[in-house]
PDB file of C-alpha atoms in Angstrom:
ATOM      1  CA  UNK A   1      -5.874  32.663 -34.710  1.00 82.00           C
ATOM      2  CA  UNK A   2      -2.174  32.648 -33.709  1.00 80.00           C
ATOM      3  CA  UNK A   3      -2.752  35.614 -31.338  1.00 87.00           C
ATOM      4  CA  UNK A   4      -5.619  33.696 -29.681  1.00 84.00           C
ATOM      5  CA  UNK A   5      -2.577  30.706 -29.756  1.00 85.00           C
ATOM      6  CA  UNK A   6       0.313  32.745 -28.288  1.00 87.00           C
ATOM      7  CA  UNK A   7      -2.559  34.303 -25.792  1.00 87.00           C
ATOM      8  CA  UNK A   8      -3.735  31.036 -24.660  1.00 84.00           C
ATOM      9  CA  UNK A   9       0.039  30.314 -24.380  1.00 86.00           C
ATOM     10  CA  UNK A  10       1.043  32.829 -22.366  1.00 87.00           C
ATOM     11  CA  UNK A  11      -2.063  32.055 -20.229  1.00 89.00           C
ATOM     12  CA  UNK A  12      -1.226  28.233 -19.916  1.00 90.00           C
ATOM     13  CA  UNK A  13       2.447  29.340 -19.018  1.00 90.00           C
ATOM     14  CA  UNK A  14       1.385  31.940 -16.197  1.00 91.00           C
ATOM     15  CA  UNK A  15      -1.188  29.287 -14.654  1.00 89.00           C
ATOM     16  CA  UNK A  16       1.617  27.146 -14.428  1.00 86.00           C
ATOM     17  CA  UNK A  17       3.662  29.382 -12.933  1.00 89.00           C
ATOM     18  CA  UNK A  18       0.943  30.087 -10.484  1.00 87.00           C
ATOM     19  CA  UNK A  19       0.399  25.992  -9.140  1.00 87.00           C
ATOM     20  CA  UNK A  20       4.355  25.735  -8.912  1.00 88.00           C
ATOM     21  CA  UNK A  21       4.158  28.370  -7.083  1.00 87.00           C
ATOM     22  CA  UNK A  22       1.067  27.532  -4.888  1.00 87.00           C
ATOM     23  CA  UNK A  23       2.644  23.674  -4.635  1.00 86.00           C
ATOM     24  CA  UNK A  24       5.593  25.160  -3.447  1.00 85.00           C
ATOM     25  CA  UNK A  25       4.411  27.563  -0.554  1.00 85.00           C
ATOM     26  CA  UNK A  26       1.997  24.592   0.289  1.00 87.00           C
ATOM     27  CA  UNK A  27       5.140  22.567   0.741  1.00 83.00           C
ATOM     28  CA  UNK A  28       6.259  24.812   2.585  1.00 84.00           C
ATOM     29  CA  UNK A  29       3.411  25.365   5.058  1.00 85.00           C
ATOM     30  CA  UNK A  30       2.903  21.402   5.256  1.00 88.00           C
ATOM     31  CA  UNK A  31       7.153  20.654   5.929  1.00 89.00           C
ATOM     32  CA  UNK A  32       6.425  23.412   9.212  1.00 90.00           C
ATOM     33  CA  UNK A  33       3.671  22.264   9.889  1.00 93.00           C
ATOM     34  CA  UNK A  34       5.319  18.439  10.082  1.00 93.00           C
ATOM     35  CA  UNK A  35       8.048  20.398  11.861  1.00 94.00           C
ATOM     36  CA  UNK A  36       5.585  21.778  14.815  1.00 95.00           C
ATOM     37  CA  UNK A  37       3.722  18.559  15.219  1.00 95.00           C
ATOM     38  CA  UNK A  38       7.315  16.517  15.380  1.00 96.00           C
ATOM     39  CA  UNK A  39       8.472  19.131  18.571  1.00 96.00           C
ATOM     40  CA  UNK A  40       4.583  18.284  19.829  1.00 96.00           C
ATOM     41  CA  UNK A  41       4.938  14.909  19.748  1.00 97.00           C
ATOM     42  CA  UNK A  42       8.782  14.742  21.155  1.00 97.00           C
ATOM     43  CA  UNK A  43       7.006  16.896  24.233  1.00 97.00           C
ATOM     44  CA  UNK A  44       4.545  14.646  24.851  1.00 97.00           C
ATOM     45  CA  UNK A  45       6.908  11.329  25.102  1.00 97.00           C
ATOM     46  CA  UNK A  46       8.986  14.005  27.630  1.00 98.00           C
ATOM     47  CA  UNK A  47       5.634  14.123  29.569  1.00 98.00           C
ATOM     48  CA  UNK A  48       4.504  10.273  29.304  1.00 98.00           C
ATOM     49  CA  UNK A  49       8.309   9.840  30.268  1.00 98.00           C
ATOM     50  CA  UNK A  50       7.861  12.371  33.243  1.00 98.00           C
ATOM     51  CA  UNK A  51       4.819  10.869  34.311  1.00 98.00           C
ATOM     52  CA  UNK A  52       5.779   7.450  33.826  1.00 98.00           C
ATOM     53  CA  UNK A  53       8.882   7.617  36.229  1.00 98.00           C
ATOM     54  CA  UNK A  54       6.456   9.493  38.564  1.00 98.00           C
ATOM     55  CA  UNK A  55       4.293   6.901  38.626  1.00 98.00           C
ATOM     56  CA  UNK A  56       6.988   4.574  39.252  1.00 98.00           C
ATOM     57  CA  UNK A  57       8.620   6.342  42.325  1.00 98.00           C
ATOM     58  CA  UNK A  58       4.714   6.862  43.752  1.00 98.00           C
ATOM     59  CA  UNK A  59       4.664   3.009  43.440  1.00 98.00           C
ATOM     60  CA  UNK A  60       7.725   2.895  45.101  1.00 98.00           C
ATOM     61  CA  UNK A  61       7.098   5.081  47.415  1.00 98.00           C
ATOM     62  CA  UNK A  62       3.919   2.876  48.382  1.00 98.00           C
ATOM     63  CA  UNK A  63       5.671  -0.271  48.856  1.00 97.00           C
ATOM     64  CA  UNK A  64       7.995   1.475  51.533  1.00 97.00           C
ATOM     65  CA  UNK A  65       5.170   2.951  53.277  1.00 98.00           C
ATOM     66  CA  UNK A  66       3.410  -0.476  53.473  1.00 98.00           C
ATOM     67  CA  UNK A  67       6.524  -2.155  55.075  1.00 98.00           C
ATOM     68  CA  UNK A  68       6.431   0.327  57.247  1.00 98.00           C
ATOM     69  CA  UNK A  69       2.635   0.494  58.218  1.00 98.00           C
ATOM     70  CA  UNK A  70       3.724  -3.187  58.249  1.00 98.00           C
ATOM     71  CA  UNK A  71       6.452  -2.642  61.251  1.00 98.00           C
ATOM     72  CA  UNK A  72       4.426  -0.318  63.080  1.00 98.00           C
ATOM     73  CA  UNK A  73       1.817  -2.705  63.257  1.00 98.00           C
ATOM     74  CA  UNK A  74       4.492  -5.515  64.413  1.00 98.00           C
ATOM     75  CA  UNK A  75       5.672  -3.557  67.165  1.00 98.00           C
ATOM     76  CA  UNK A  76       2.377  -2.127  68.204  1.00 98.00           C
ATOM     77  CA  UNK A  77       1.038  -6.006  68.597  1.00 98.00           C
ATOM     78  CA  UNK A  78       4.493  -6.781  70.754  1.00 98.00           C
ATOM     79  CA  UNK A  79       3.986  -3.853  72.703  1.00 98.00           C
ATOM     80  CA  UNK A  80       0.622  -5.215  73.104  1.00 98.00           C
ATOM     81  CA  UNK A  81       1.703  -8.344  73.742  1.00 97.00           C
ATOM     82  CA  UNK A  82       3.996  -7.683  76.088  1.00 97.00           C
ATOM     83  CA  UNK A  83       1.436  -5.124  78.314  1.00 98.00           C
ATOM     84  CA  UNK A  84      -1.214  -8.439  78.395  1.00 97.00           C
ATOM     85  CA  UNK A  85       2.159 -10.620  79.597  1.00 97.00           C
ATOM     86  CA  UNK A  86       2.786  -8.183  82.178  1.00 97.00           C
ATOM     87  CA  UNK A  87      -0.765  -7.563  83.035  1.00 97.00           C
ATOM     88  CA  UNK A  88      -1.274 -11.366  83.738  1.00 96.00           C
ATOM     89  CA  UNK A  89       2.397 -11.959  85.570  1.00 96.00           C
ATOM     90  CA  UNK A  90       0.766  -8.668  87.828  1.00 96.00           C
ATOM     91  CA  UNK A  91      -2.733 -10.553  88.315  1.00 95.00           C
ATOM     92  CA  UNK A  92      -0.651 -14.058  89.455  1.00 94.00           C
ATOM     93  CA  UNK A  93       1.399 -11.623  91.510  1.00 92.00           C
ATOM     94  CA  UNK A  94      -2.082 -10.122  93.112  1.00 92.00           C
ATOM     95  CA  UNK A  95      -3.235 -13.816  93.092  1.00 93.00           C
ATOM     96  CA  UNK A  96      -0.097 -14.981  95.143  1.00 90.00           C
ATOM     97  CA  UNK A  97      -0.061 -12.194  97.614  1.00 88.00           C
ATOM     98  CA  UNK A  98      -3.705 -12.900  98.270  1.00 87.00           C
ATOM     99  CA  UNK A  99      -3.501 -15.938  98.725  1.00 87.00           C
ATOM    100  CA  UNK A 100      -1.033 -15.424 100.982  1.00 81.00           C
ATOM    101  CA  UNK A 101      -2.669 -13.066 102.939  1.00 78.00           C
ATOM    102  CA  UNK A 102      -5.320 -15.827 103.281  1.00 78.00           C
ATOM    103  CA  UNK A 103      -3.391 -17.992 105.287  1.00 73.00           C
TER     104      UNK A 103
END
């Protein structure tokens, strides 16, 4: 009956043993496996930063090209603008020497 005891024991003891050491190496794994997902996660707030600031220079970038579609379109109406006022100071010219050559 002590045998079976001090068996049992033994048995008890080197179970033990055994789920220290499993709790341990499970520690492990999980502390590099918190590790690995901490370097994921710092990447992907670099990428949200990179694409953030991208997204902020496109938006930029758009407001400059508008101001310039913007003065394009200005000049083109003053050139236009400018061709009809000439056009019409030619046709009172074409009127004038017509009428002119009327009389």
């Amino acid at each position: 009956m002590l045998e079976k005891l001090e068996l049992d024991l033994k048995r008890i003891r080197r179970e033990k043993k055994d789920a220290e050491k499993m709790r341990k190496e499970e520690g492990g794994r999980l502390r590099l496996e918190n590790k690995e997902l901490e370097h994921s996660l710092e990447k992907l707030r670099e990428q949200r930063l990179d694409v953030e600031n991208k997204l902020e220079q496109m938006d930029r970038d758009q407001e400059v090209h508008k101001m310039q579609l913007q003065e394009v379109k200005l000049q083109l109406q003053q050139q236009v603008d400018e061709v009809n006022a000439q056009k019409e100071r030619n046709n009172e010219l074409l009127r004038l020497l017509e009428n002119k050559d009327r009389q």
